[in-house]
Amino acid sequence: MEYTRAELHIKKLVGACISKTVVQDVVDFLYHAFERYSWVGIYHVEGTMLVLGPWKGEHATEHTTIPIGKGICGAAAQSGKTEVVTDVSKDSRYLSCFVSTRSEIVVPIKKNNRVIGEIDIDSDRPAAFSTQDALFLEKVADMLSQHI
Ligand code: SME
């Protein structure tokens, strides 16, 4: 799907705000709208840990809690910066969830400049995430920040 169309759709989902499942709705939408997004999940910051919230994918991950500072997820939570890993097999920080994963993007969700959660997306394709994905998902993270 084209990014602007996806952004508008998510704006509507989040703006409606009648649904208690808005975060899950956005996760489901991202998973279905972009074929290369093989697994989509939201982690919440709870103290020094990341705790898995809504997710969509073929399989559950064993990493339902991740210490901040560990893995790609923990690195993004610590730095507050988007992490794009083009080849997970070459990144020593990587915590493996699915054997099929080849690349990953993690986008922090911030409120008042503090990281309160993140969007984590795995892809079965190598180098699946472009600068456009990063910019798009940073907008999605902004839209979700009031709902985390
Ligand atoms: N690969 C992540 C762990 C989470 S799973 O991808 C769902 C990491 O390295 O932090």
Short mmCIF file of C-alpha atoms and ligand atoms in Angstrom, two decimals:
data_model
loop_
_atom_site.label_atom_id
_atom_site.label_comp_id
_atom_site.label_asym_id
_atom_site.label_seq_id
_atom_site.Cartn_x
_atom_site.Cartn_y
_atom_site.Cartn_z
CA MET A 1 0.00 0.00 0.00
CA GLU A 2 1.09 3.55 -0.65
CA TYR A 3 2.36 5.38 2.49
CA THR A 4 0.06 8.46 2.26
CA ARG A 5 -3.04 6.27 1.94
CA ALA A 6 -1.90 4.13 4.87
CA GLU A 7 -1.22 7.24 6.95
CA LEU A 8 -4.72 8.59 6.26
CA HIS A 9 -6.29 5.27 7.17
CA ILE A 10 -4.39 5.13 10.47
CA LYS A 11 -5.29 8.77 11.21
CA LYS A 12 -8.95 7.77 10.87
CA LEU A 13 -8.53 4.69 13.07
CA VAL A 14 -6.77 6.67 15.79
CA GLY A 15 -9.00 9.75 15.43
CA ALA A 16 -12.19 7.75 15.87
CA CYS A 17 -10.89 6.76 19.28
CA ILE A 18 -14.14 4.98 20.16
CA SER A 19 -12.47 1.64 20.06
CA LYS A 20 -10.58 0.32 23.07
CA THR A 21 -8.67 -1.79 20.63
CA VAL A 22 -7.24 1.12 18.64
CA VAL A 23 -3.60 0.03 19.08
CA GLN A 24 -4.42 -3.55 18.04
CA ASP A 25 -6.42 -2.15 15.09
CA VAL A 26 -3.38 -0.17 13.90
CA VAL A 27 -1.09 -3.22 14.36
CA ASP A 28 -3.50 -5.39 12.34
CA PHE A 29 -3.77 -2.74 9.64
CA LEU A 30 0.03 -2.41 9.27
CA TYR A 31 0.42 -6.19 9.09
CA HIS A 32 -2.16 -6.50 6.31
CA ALA A 33 -1.34 -3.31 4.38
CA PHE A 34 2.36 -4.06 3.83
CA GLU A 35 3.15 -7.58 2.71
CA ARG A 36 6.80 -7.32 3.74
CA TYR A 37 5.79 -6.58 7.35
CA SER A 38 5.89 -10.22 8.54
CA TRP A 39 5.39 -9.54 12.25
CA VAL A 40 4.19 -6.30 13.88
CA GLY A 41 4.21 -5.68 17.61
CA ILE A 42 4.01 -2.89 20.17
CA TYR A 43 6.19 -2.93 23.29
CA HIS A 44 5.40 -0.72 26.30
CA VAL A 45 8.06 0.68 28.62
CA GLU A 46 7.48 -0.50 32.18
CA GLY A 47 10.29 0.60 34.45
CA THR A 48 13.51 -0.86 33.04
CA MET A 49 11.69 -3.37 30.83
CA LEU A 50 9.89 -3.48 27.51
CA VAL A 51 6.66 -5.46 27.76
CA LEU A 52 4.90 -6.82 24.67
CA GLY A 53 1.42 -5.44 24.01
CA PRO A 54 -0.72 -5.97 20.89
CA TRP A 55 0.95 -7.91 18.06
CA LYS A 56 0.06 -9.59 14.79
CA GLY A 57 1.97 -12.30 12.98
CA GLU A 58 1.96 -15.97 12.27
CA HIS A 59 3.75 -16.92 15.49
CA ALA A 60 4.04 -15.66 19.05
CA THR A 61 7.44 -14.44 20.20
CA GLU A 62 9.23 -15.78 23.27
CA HIS A 63 10.55 -12.24 23.88
CA THR A 64 7.49 -10.88 25.66
CA THR A 65 9.73 -8.89 28.01
CA ILE A 66 13.07 -7.33 27.03
CA PRO A 67 15.36 -5.34 29.34
CA ILE A 68 15.97 -1.79 28.04
CA GLY A 69 19.45 -1.85 26.50
CA LYS A 70 19.15 -5.45 25.21
CA GLY A 71 18.47 -6.43 21.60
CA ILE A 72 17.46 -4.10 18.81
CA CYS A 73 14.31 -3.25 20.74
CA GLY A 74 16.20 -2.36 23.89
CA ALA A 75 18.70 -0.26 21.91
CA ALA A 76 15.95 1.85 20.32
CA ALA A 77 14.27 2.31 23.70
CA GLN A 78 17.56 3.45 25.23
CA SER A 79 18.57 5.87 22.46
CA GLY A 80 15.10 7.08 21.50
CA LYS A 81 16.15 6.63 17.87
CA THR A 82 14.72 4.44 15.11
CA GLU A 83 16.78 1.30 14.47
CA VAL A 84 16.85 -0.18 10.97
CA VAL A 85 18.67 -3.50 10.65
CA THR A 86 19.07 -4.60 7.04
CA ASP A 87 20.51 -8.03 7.94
CA VAL A 88 19.72 -9.33 11.42
CA SER A 89 22.31 -12.12 11.09
CA LYS A 90 25.04 -9.47 11.03
CA ASP A 91 23.90 -7.53 14.11
CA SER A 92 25.28 -8.91 17.37
CA ARG A 93 22.57 -7.12 19.38
CA TYR A 94 19.80 -9.06 17.65
CA LEU A 95 17.54 -11.25 19.81
CA SER A 96 16.13 -13.92 17.55
CA CYS A 97 12.38 -14.54 17.59
CA PHE A 98 11.64 -16.23 14.29
CA VAL A 99 14.03 -18.21 12.07
CA SER A 100 12.44 -16.59 9.01
CA THR A 101 13.31 -13.00 10.01
CA ARG A 102 15.91 -11.30 7.78
CA SER A 103 15.52 -7.61 8.64
CA GLU A 104 13.91 -5.49 11.36
CA ILE A 105 12.83 -1.94 12.20
CA VAL A 106 12.13 -0.57 15.67
CA VAL A 107 10.55 2.88 16.07
CA PRO A 108 10.27 4.49 19.51
CA ILE A 109 6.92 5.93 20.62
CA LYS A 110 7.46 9.08 22.67
CA LYS A 111 5.39 11.29 24.92
CA ASN A 112 6.89 14.57 26.17
CA ASN A 113 10.25 13.47 24.73
CA ARG A 114 10.24 10.28 26.81
CA VAL A 115 10.16 6.82 25.22
CA ILE A 116 6.94 5.13 26.40
CA GLY A 117 6.89 2.29 23.91
CA GLU A 118 7.89 1.21 20.43
CA ILE A 119 6.74 -0.31 17.18
CA ASP A 120 8.74 -3.43 16.28
CA ILE A 121 8.43 -4.93 12.80
CA ASP A 122 10.22 -8.03 11.50
CA SER A 123 10.43 -8.91 7.83
CA ASP A 124 11.19 -12.22 6.15
CA ARG A 125 12.84 -10.19 3.37
CA PRO A 126 16.39 -8.84 3.62
CA ALA A 127 16.70 -5.03 3.81
CA ALA A 128 12.90 -4.67 3.77
CA PHE A 129 12.81 -1.26 5.46
CA SER A 130 13.64 1.99 3.65
CA THR A 131 13.94 5.56 4.88
CA GLN A 132 10.32 5.94 3.76
CA ASP A 133 9.25 3.13 6.08
CA ALA A 134 11.11 4.83 8.92
CA LEU A 135 9.48 8.23 8.25
CA PHE A 136 6.05 6.66 7.85
CA LEU A 137 6.33 4.58 11.01
CA GLU A 138 7.61 7.58 12.99
CA LYS A 139 4.36 9.35 12.05
CA VAL A 140 2.39 6.27 13.13
CA ALA A 141 4.31 6.25 16.43
CA ASP A 142 3.30 9.90 16.99
CA MET A 143 -0.32 9.05 16.30
CA LEU A 144 -0.19 6.14 18.76
CA SER A 145 1.49 8.02 21.59
CA GLN A 146 -1.80 9.19 23.10
CA HIS A 147 -3.11 5.61 23.16
CA ILE A 148 -0.21 3.79 24.79
N1 SME B 1 14.42 -9.01 17.53
C1 SME B 1 14.10 -8.17 18.65
C2 SME B 1 13.30 -8.91 19.69
C3 SME B 1 11.83 -8.84 19.48
S1 SME B 1 11.25 -9.89 18.27
O1 SME B 1 11.74 -9.39 16.97
C4 SME B 1 9.61 -9.86 18.21
C5 SME B 1 15.37 -7.58 19.25
O2 SME B 1 16.47 -7.89 18.81
O3 SME B 1 15.26 -6.77 20.18
#
